[in-house]
């Protein structure tokens, strides 16, 4: 017998291979996970994440940012696409664009991102390399709300891993990525329960 629980709708924003998208697809496949992906938006044509969404039967909108005259017009195109679906939460998952208030304002408090460091440490790019160079003994990932600062919004959840002697950025990235794939569904589950309780 399938349990009939309510689910929130997700829009997932990607730019690349989409392994975090996959972790959400896999989590959403479970009857008792309180979310389902209504839409995937990708700003880079041809990347593997698009295939992952198509294989899962999820609508994909490829919206190449390069075809727009400004960040704002690109973001408006994403907003218009999202408005076509019953979306409660927008998840940036390896989405490599900085968003402006045009996109943030309508989704404030319902727009989240995954970042591969233990924020507030190592905002921005090349996090693993920088963590190793800084002599850190611990790295990890953070799920946080998106606000106007880059990687600065309120933290929802973090998971850490050790940095081992002789670690390369690639080895550390792979160790962190395993935690990312656990953290993102966990964060969505927490937020979905909050959203459903308020409905
Ligand atoms: C992840 O490490 C994510 O934290 C970072 O970019 C990577 C995207 O990987 N922002 P994927 O596309 O989800 O596989």
mmCIF file of N, CA and C in Angstrom, residues 20 50 64 77 82 110 129 181:
data_model
loop_
_atom_site.group_PDB
_atom_site.id
_atom_site.type_symbol
_atom_site.label_atom_id
_atom_site.label_comp_id
_atom_site.label_asym_id
_atom_site.label_seq_id
_atom_site.Cartn_x
_atom_site.Cartn_y
_atom_site.Cartn_z
ATOM 1 N N UNK A 20 24.254 16.380 -7.594
ATOM 2 C CA UNK A 20 23.355 16.772 -6.495
ATOM 3 C C UNK A 20 21.891 16.704 -6.928
ATOM 4 N N UNK A 50 21.193 17.584 -17.570
ATOM 5 C CA UNK A 50 19.955 17.638 -18.373
ATOM 6 C C UNK A 50 19.469 16.215 -18.653
ATOM 7 N N UNK A 64 19.844 29.392 -21.606
ATOM 8 C CA UNK A 64 21.254 29.801 -21.624
ATOM 9 C C UNK A 64 21.406 31.279 -21.264
ATOM 10 N N UNK A 77 13.426 35.290 -17.051
ATOM 11 C CA UNK A 77 13.057 34.103 -17.840
ATOM 12 C C UNK A 77 12.950 32.877 -16.928
ATOM 13 N N UNK A 82 9.470 29.037 -13.847
ATOM 14 C CA UNK A 82 9.083 28.449 -12.552
ATOM 15 C C UNK A 82 7.597 28.683 -12.286
ATOM 16 N N UNK A 110 12.753 30.868 0.365
ATOM 17 C CA UNK A 110 12.392 29.620 -0.330
ATOM 18 C C UNK A 110 13.412 29.322 -1.435
ATOM 19 N N UNK A 129 40.904 23.309 -2.747
ATOM 20 C CA UNK A 129 42.301 23.729 -2.856
ATOM 21 C C UNK A 129 42.662 24.726 -1.738
ATOM 22 N N UNK A 181 25.639 14.769 -1.143
ATOM 23 C CA UNK A 181 24.515 13.959 -1.621
ATOM 24 C C UNK A 181 23.612 13.495 -0.477
#
